[in-house]
Amino acid sequence: MEWLNTILQGVLLGGLYAMFAAGLSLIFGVMRLVNIAHGDLIVLAAYVALVTVQALGVNPLLSLVIVVPLMAGIGYILQRGLLNRTLGDDLLPPLLVTFGLSVIIQNGLLELFTADSVKLNAGTIEVASLPVGGGLAVGVLPLIQFALAVAVIAGLQWLFYRTALGRAFRATSDDQSVAQLMGLNNAHVFGLAMALSLAIVAVAGVLLAVRANFDPSIGSARLIFGFEAVIIGGLGSMWGTLAGGIILGVAQAVGAQLDPGWNLLAGHIAFLIVLAVRPEGLFPKVQG
């Protein structure tokens, strides 16, 4: 029963990792952009939530009403004003620019908020739990996080394959020149994709801020978790991203159960095994 509980907790943790990875997978799927600043943008969203909660005195989960549109706006402006200028056949310029952006965000947050770690208090929901039988119980907050991850992935899947915006995303992803000849404004489409990505980042940032302490330096670790979930699941595959997050979360939980020092290492080992056996990921992107 102890191991069943470990796996259950790992699955719920995987929901948070899937949230870290979903925006990354979206951006890579649409414009083949590897966003090195993704983890720092998650931390930025957490600090925006912190400022919102302190200013308005609202519950951290309610701060999503402000944080999500604000981060989406930042994403659109960032893409149109900076990142679109770096896109092209050479993958190096966007990598370097997003790396520089990562450094700027980290140092900016350090100047504004110091290196002290902080956490958002969501109230009694943090310690509430639901019995699931057999003496097992799941936390309400991790359950909400997992449900949000599933909802976000399902929403993205629906948007990609059932809406005009999704068709625009897929068209620009397949061939930018043809998409532009068909009347699409690629720069605007990419801006919308980044806005959507940072809206998801905002949700991930608020969930992170409620779940654990955070400080300006933890973005790199969030980026690694996101990358590993995306690679395990398959680049550009939304449901694969969720599966990748769950595999990563379960691996870490099992590792921690064996030995607390194996927590993060077990996740990295699982990532390397998948990469060695199936480099394209377990669920490669479905073309359509």
GROMACS .gro file of C-alpha atoms in nm:
model
  288
    1MET     CA    1   0.000   0.000   0.000
    2GLU     CA    2   0.293   0.229   0.071
    3TRP     CA    3   0.420   0.189  -0.284
    4LEU     CA    4   0.072   0.249  -0.426
    5ASN     CA    5   0.058   0.574  -0.232
    6THR     CA    6   0.403   0.667  -0.366
    7ILE     CA    7   0.294   0.613  -0.725
    8LEU     CA    8  -0.029   0.805  -0.665
    9GLN     CA    9   0.161   1.103  -0.526
   10GLY     CA   10   0.403   1.081  -0.819
   11VAL     CA   11   0.116   1.093  -1.069
   12LEU     CA   12  -0.023   1.406  -0.903
   13LEU     CA   13   0.323   1.566  -0.902
   14GLY     CA   14   0.343   1.482  -1.271
   15GLY     CA   15   0.047   1.712  -1.330
   16LEU     CA   16   0.254   2.009  -1.211
   17TYR     CA   17   0.546   1.903  -1.432
   18ALA     CA   18   0.308   1.876  -1.726
   19MET     CA   19   0.202   2.236  -1.658
   20PHE     CA   20   0.569   2.339  -1.661
   21ALA     CA   21   0.612   2.160  -1.993
   22ALA     CA   22   0.289   2.245  -2.180
   23GLY     CA   23   0.389   2.598  -2.278
   24LEU     CA   24   0.733   2.479  -2.383
   25SER     CA   25   0.581   2.205  -2.599
   26LEU     CA   26   0.335   2.451  -2.755
   27ILE     CA   27   0.606   2.696  -2.856
   28PHE     CA   28   0.831   2.427  -2.997
   29GLY     CA   29   0.539   2.272  -3.186
   30VAL     CA   30   0.434   2.599  -3.350
   31MET     CA   31   0.762   2.781  -3.421
   32ARG     CA   32   1.042   2.532  -3.336
   33LEU     CA   33   1.163   2.777  -3.070
   34VAL     CA   34   1.344   2.635  -2.766
   35ASN     CA   35   1.272   2.890  -2.497
   36ILE     CA   36   1.562   2.882  -2.249
   37ALA     CA   37   1.384   3.150  -2.039
   38HIS     CA   38   1.077   2.931  -1.987
   39GLY     CA   39   1.163   2.835  -1.628
   40ASP     CA   40   1.241   3.196  -1.533
   41LEU     CA   41   0.911   3.308  -1.685
   42ILE     CA   42   0.737   3.057  -1.454
   43VAL     CA   43   0.917   3.217  -1.159
   44LEU     CA   44   0.827   3.563  -1.291
   45ALA     CA   45   0.460   3.459  -1.293
   46ALA     CA   46   0.496   3.340  -0.933
   47TYR     CA   47   0.629   3.681  -0.830
   48VAL     CA   48   0.352   3.860  -1.021
   49ALA     CA   49   0.108   3.648  -0.820
   50LEU     CA   50   0.294   3.742  -0.501
   51VAL     CA   51   0.262   4.113  -0.578
   52THR     CA   52  -0.105   4.069  -0.669
   53VAL     CA   53  -0.183   3.883  -0.346
   54GLN     CA   54   0.002   4.139  -0.134
   55ALA     CA   55  -0.163   4.434  -0.309
   56LEU     CA   56  -0.521   4.304  -0.322
   57GLY     CA   57  -0.526   4.056  -0.035
   58VAL     CA   58  -0.690   3.789  -0.248
   59ASN     CA   59  -0.640   3.412  -0.239
   60PRO     CA   60  -0.344   3.308  -0.459
   61LEU     CA   61  -0.570   3.095  -0.678
   62LEU     CA   62  -0.792   3.399  -0.743
   63SER     CA   63  -0.483   3.595  -0.852
   64LEU     CA   64  -0.497   3.386  -1.171
   65VAL     CA   65  -0.762   3.630  -1.294
   66ILE     CA   66  -0.495   3.899  -1.311
   67VAL     CA   67  -0.175   3.698  -1.361
   68VAL     CA   68  -0.294   3.497  -1.664
   69PRO     CA   69  -0.394   3.791  -1.890
   70LEU     CA   70  -0.093   3.994  -1.775
   71MET     CA   71   0.153   3.718  -1.862
   72ALA     CA   72  -0.028   3.654  -2.191
   73GLY     CA   73   0.015   4.022  -2.279
   74ILE     CA   74   0.384   4.006  -2.188
   75GLY     CA   75   0.418   3.699  -2.410
   76TYR     CA   76   0.259   3.867  -2.712
   77ILE     CA   77   0.474   4.181  -2.676
   78LEU     CA   78   0.787   3.972  -2.618
   79GLN     CA   79   0.727   3.767  -2.931
   80ARG     CA   80   0.634   4.059  -3.157
   81GLY     CA   81   0.898   4.295  -3.021
   82LEU     CA   82   1.194   4.062  -2.978
   83LEU     CA   83   1.169   3.692  -3.053
   84ASN     CA   84   1.017   3.720  -3.402
   85ARG     CA   85   1.331   3.904  -3.506
   86THR     CA   86   1.544   3.602  -3.415
   87LEU     CA   87   1.345   3.329  -3.593
   88GLY     CA   88   1.487   3.175  -3.907
   89ASP     CA   89   1.679   2.876  -4.036
   90ASP     CA   90   1.953   2.921  -3.777
   91LEU     CA   91   1.842   2.791  -3.433
   92LEU     CA   92   2.126   2.967  -3.249
   93PRO     CA   93   1.993   3.330  -3.237
   94PRO     CA   94   1.668   3.248  -3.051
   95LEU     CA   95   1.860   3.023  -2.813
   96LEU     CA   96   2.104   3.303  -2.731
   97VAL     CA   97   1.831   3.566  -2.698
   98THR     CA   98   1.616   3.354  -2.466
   99PHE     CA   99   1.929   3.268  -2.263
  100GLY     CA  100   1.996   3.641  -2.226
  101LEU     CA  101   1.633   3.694  -2.134
  102SER     CA  102   1.669   3.427  -1.866
  103VAL     CA  103   1.967   3.609  -1.714
  104ILE     CA  104   1.784   3.943  -1.723
  105ILE     CA  105   1.471   3.801  -1.553
  106GLN     CA  106   1.675   3.629  -1.282
  107ASN     CA  107   1.880   3.937  -1.201
  108GLY     CA  108   1.579   4.167  -1.224
  109LEU     CA  109   1.386   3.952  -0.974
  110LEU     CA  110   1.692   3.937  -0.751
  111GLU     CA  111   1.712   4.317  -0.742
  112LEU     CA  112   1.341   4.361  -0.676
  113PHE     CA  113   1.270   4.076  -0.434
  114THR     CA  114   1.615   3.971  -0.294
  115ALA     CA  115   1.732   3.609  -0.280
  116ASP     CA  116   1.505   3.521   0.014
  117SER     CA  117   1.260   3.242  -0.062
  118VAL     CA  118   0.888   3.308  -0.027
  119LYS     CA  119   0.566   3.113  -0.059
  120LEU     CA  120   0.201   3.195  -0.117
  121ASN     CA  121  -0.048   3.075   0.142
  122ALA     CA  122  -0.366   2.935  -0.012
  123GLY     CA  123  -0.526   2.862   0.326
  124THR     CA  124  -0.681   2.537   0.443
  125ILE     CA  125  -0.694   2.394   0.092
  126GLU     CA  126  -0.320   2.327   0.121
  127VAL     CA  127  -0.371   2.067   0.395
  128ALA     CA  128  -0.714   1.936   0.292
  129SER     CA  129  -0.729   1.576   0.167
  130LEU     CA  130  -0.977   1.329   0.026
  131PRO     CA  131  -0.985   0.958   0.124
  132VAL     CA  132  -0.968   0.727  -0.178
  133GLY     CA  133  -0.999   0.396   0.005
  134GLY     CA  134  -0.753   0.144   0.140
  135GLY     CA  135  -0.625   0.394   0.393
  136LEU     CA  136  -0.499   0.620   0.115
  137ALA     CA  137  -0.576   0.990   0.079
  138VAL     CA  138  -0.491   1.250  -0.184
  139GLY     CA  139  -0.434   1.617  -0.117
  140VAL     CA  140  -0.698   1.851  -0.255
  141LEU     CA  141  -0.441   2.098  -0.386
  142PRO     CA  142  -0.235   1.836  -0.579
  143LEU     CA  143  -0.564   1.702  -0.716
  144ILE     CA  144  -0.660   2.051  -0.836
  145GLN     CA  145  -0.317   2.090  -0.993
  146PHE     CA  146  -0.353   1.760  -1.180
  147ALA     CA  147  -0.706   1.844  -1.293
  148LEU     CA  148  -0.588   2.183  -1.419
  149ALA     CA  149  -0.304   2.014  -1.611
  150VAL     CA  150  -0.548   1.772  -1.778
  151ALA     CA  151  -0.787   2.060  -1.857
  152VAL     CA  152  -0.507   2.271  -2.008
  153ILE     CA  153  -0.377   1.983  -2.221
  154ALA     CA  154  -0.730   1.894  -2.337
  155GLY     CA  155  -0.799   2.261  -2.411
  156LEU     CA  156  -0.482   2.293  -2.618
  157GLN     CA  157  -0.564   1.975  -2.806
  158TRP     CA  158  -0.913   2.106  -2.884
  159LEU     CA  159  -0.778   2.445  -2.987
  160PHE     CA  160  -0.518   2.291  -3.219
  161TYR     CA  161  -0.755   2.058  -3.402
  162ARG     CA  162  -1.098   2.222  -3.377
  163THR     CA  163  -1.049   2.598  -3.413
  164ALA     CA  164  -0.935   2.845  -3.679
  165LEU     CA  165  -0.652   2.961  -3.453
  166GLY     CA  166  -0.535   2.601  -3.419
  167ARG     CA  167  -0.536   2.562  -3.797
  168ALA     CA  168  -0.329   2.880  -3.820
  169PHE     CA  169  -0.083   2.739  -3.565
  170ARG     CA  170  -0.052   2.414  -3.760
  171ALA     CA  171  -0.023   2.590  -4.095
  172THR     CA  172   0.260   2.817  -3.981
  173SER     CA  173   0.427   2.521  -3.813
  174ASP     CA  174   0.414   2.313  -4.133
  175ASP     CA  175   0.527   2.581  -4.381
  176GLN     CA  176   0.557   2.949  -4.296
  177SER     CA  177   0.590   3.062  -4.658
  178VAL     CA  178   0.275   2.884  -4.774
  179ALA     CA  179   0.086   3.003  -4.466
  180GLN     CA  180   0.180   3.363  -4.545
  181LEU     CA  181   0.073   3.319  -4.910
  182MET     CA  182  -0.265   3.199  -4.781
  183GLY     CA  183  -0.310   3.529  -4.598
  184LEU     CA  184  -0.184   3.446  -4.249
  185ASN     CA  185   0.026   3.699  -4.063
  186ASN     CA  186   0.297   3.472  -3.926
  187ALA     CA  187   0.429   3.733  -3.682
  188HIS     CA  188   0.082   3.775  -3.533
  189VAL     CA  189   0.023   3.397  -3.517
  190PHE     CA  190   0.356   3.348  -3.338
  191GLY     CA  191   0.266   3.630  -3.102
  192LEU     CA  192  -0.062   3.459  -3.017
  193ALA     CA  193   0.121   3.128  -2.964
  194MET     CA  194   0.362   3.292  -2.718
  195ALA     CA  195   0.073   3.469  -2.544
  196LEU     CA  196  -0.102   3.133  -2.501
  197SER     CA  197   0.221   2.975  -2.380
  198LEU     CA  198   0.273   3.243  -2.114
  199ALA     CA  199  -0.091   3.219  -2.007
  200ILE     CA  200  -0.016   2.852  -1.928
  201VAL     CA  201   0.311   2.959  -1.766
  202ALA     CA  202   0.108   3.191  -1.542
  203VAL     CA  203  -0.103   2.900  -1.416
  204ALA     CA  204   0.212   2.693  -1.360
  205GLY     CA  205   0.376   2.982  -1.174
  206VAL     CA  206   0.083   3.031  -0.937
  207LEU     CA  207   0.063   2.656  -0.869
  208LEU     CA  208   0.436   2.651  -0.801
  209ALA     CA  209   0.408   2.948  -0.563
  210VAL     CA  210   0.132   2.776  -0.366
  211ARG     CA  211   0.301   2.435  -0.357
  212ALA     CA  212   0.655   2.530  -0.246
  213ASN     CA  213   0.897   2.807  -0.161
  214PHE     CA  214   1.041   2.993  -0.455
  215ASP     CA  215   1.317   3.245  -0.519
  216PRO     CA  216   1.467   3.409  -0.830
  217SER     CA  217   1.721   3.130  -0.888
  218ILE     CA  218   1.492   2.827  -0.924
  219GLY     CA  219   1.390   2.887  -1.285
  220SER     CA  220   1.664   2.664  -1.426
  221ALA     CA  221   1.537   2.358  -1.238
  222ARG     CA  222   1.178   2.424  -1.360
  223LEU     CA  223   1.314   2.448  -1.716
  224ILE     CA  224   1.491   2.112  -1.680
  225PHE     CA  225   1.175   1.945  -1.546
  226GLY     CA  226   0.976   2.094  -1.833
  227PHE     CA  227   1.233   1.982  -2.093
  228GLU     CA  228   1.246   1.631  -1.954
  229ALA     CA  229   0.867   1.598  -1.957
  230VAL     CA  230   0.852   1.725  -2.317
  231ILE     CA  231   1.132   1.494  -2.436
  232ILE     CA  232   0.989   1.189  -2.259
  233GLY     CA  233   0.643   1.252  -2.402
  234GLY     CA  234   0.757   1.352  -2.751
  235LEU     CA  235   0.830   1.697  -2.890
  236GLY     CA  236   0.515   1.889  -2.980
  237SER     CA  237   0.275   1.622  -2.848
  238MET     CA  238   0.031   1.765  -2.591
  239TRP     CA  239  -0.094   1.438  -2.440
  240GLY     CA  240   0.262   1.310  -2.460
  241THR     CA  241   0.364   1.607  -2.247
  242LEU     CA  242   0.115   1.504  -1.980
  243ALA     CA  243   0.242   1.145  -1.994
  244GLY     CA  244   0.600   1.270  -1.975
  245GLY     CA  245   0.521   1.477  -1.667
  246ILE     CA  246   0.355   1.180  -1.498
  247ILE     CA  247   0.649   0.949  -1.576
  248LEU     CA  248   0.891   1.209  -1.439
  249GLY     CA  249   0.681   1.263  -1.126
  250VAL     CA  250   0.643   0.890  -1.058
  251ALA     CA  251   1.016   0.831  -1.114
  252GLN     CA  252   1.102   1.104  -0.863
  253ALA     CA  253   0.850   0.976  -0.608
  254VAL     CA  254   0.977   0.618  -0.637
  255GLY     CA  255   1.338   0.742  -0.612
  256ALA     CA  256   1.255   0.941  -0.299
  257GLN     CA  257   1.084   0.637  -0.149
  258LEU     CA  258   1.398   0.428  -0.202
  259ASP     CA  259   1.628   0.698  -0.070
  260PRO     CA  260   1.556   1.073  -0.025
  261GLY     CA  261   1.880   1.150  -0.205
  262TRP     CA  262   1.752   0.970  -0.516
  263ASN     CA  263   1.454   1.201  -0.561
  264LEU     CA  264   1.577   1.417  -0.849
  265LEU     CA  265   1.835   1.166  -0.973
  266ALA     CA  266   1.568   0.901  -1.038
  267GLY     CA  267   1.380   1.146  -1.261
  268HIS     CA  268   1.694   1.226  -1.459
  269ILE     CA  269   1.771   0.854  -1.499
  270ALA     CA  270   1.419   0.788  -1.629
  271PHE     CA  271   1.467   1.073  -1.878
  272LEU     CA  272   1.800   0.932  -1.999
  273ILE     CA  273   1.657   0.581  -2.038
  274VAL     CA  274   1.369   0.710  -2.254
  275LEU     CA  275   1.608   0.928  -2.454
  276ALA     CA  276   1.840   0.632  -2.518
  277VAL     CA  277   1.567   0.385  -2.609
  278ARG     CA  278   1.328   0.617  -2.794
  279PRO     CA  279   1.494   0.952  -2.884
  280GLU     CA  280   1.175   1.087  -3.048
  281GLY     CA  281   0.984   1.040  -2.720
  282LEU     CA  282   0.713   0.794  -2.622
  283PHE     CA  283   0.432   0.974  -2.805
  284PRO     CA  284   0.572   1.172  -3.102
  285LYS     CA  285   0.364   1.457  -3.241
  286VAL     CA  286   0.065   1.347  -3.445
  287GLN     CA  287   0.057   1.519  -3.780
  288GLY     CA  288  -0.277   1.655  -3.891
   0.00000   0.00000   0.00000
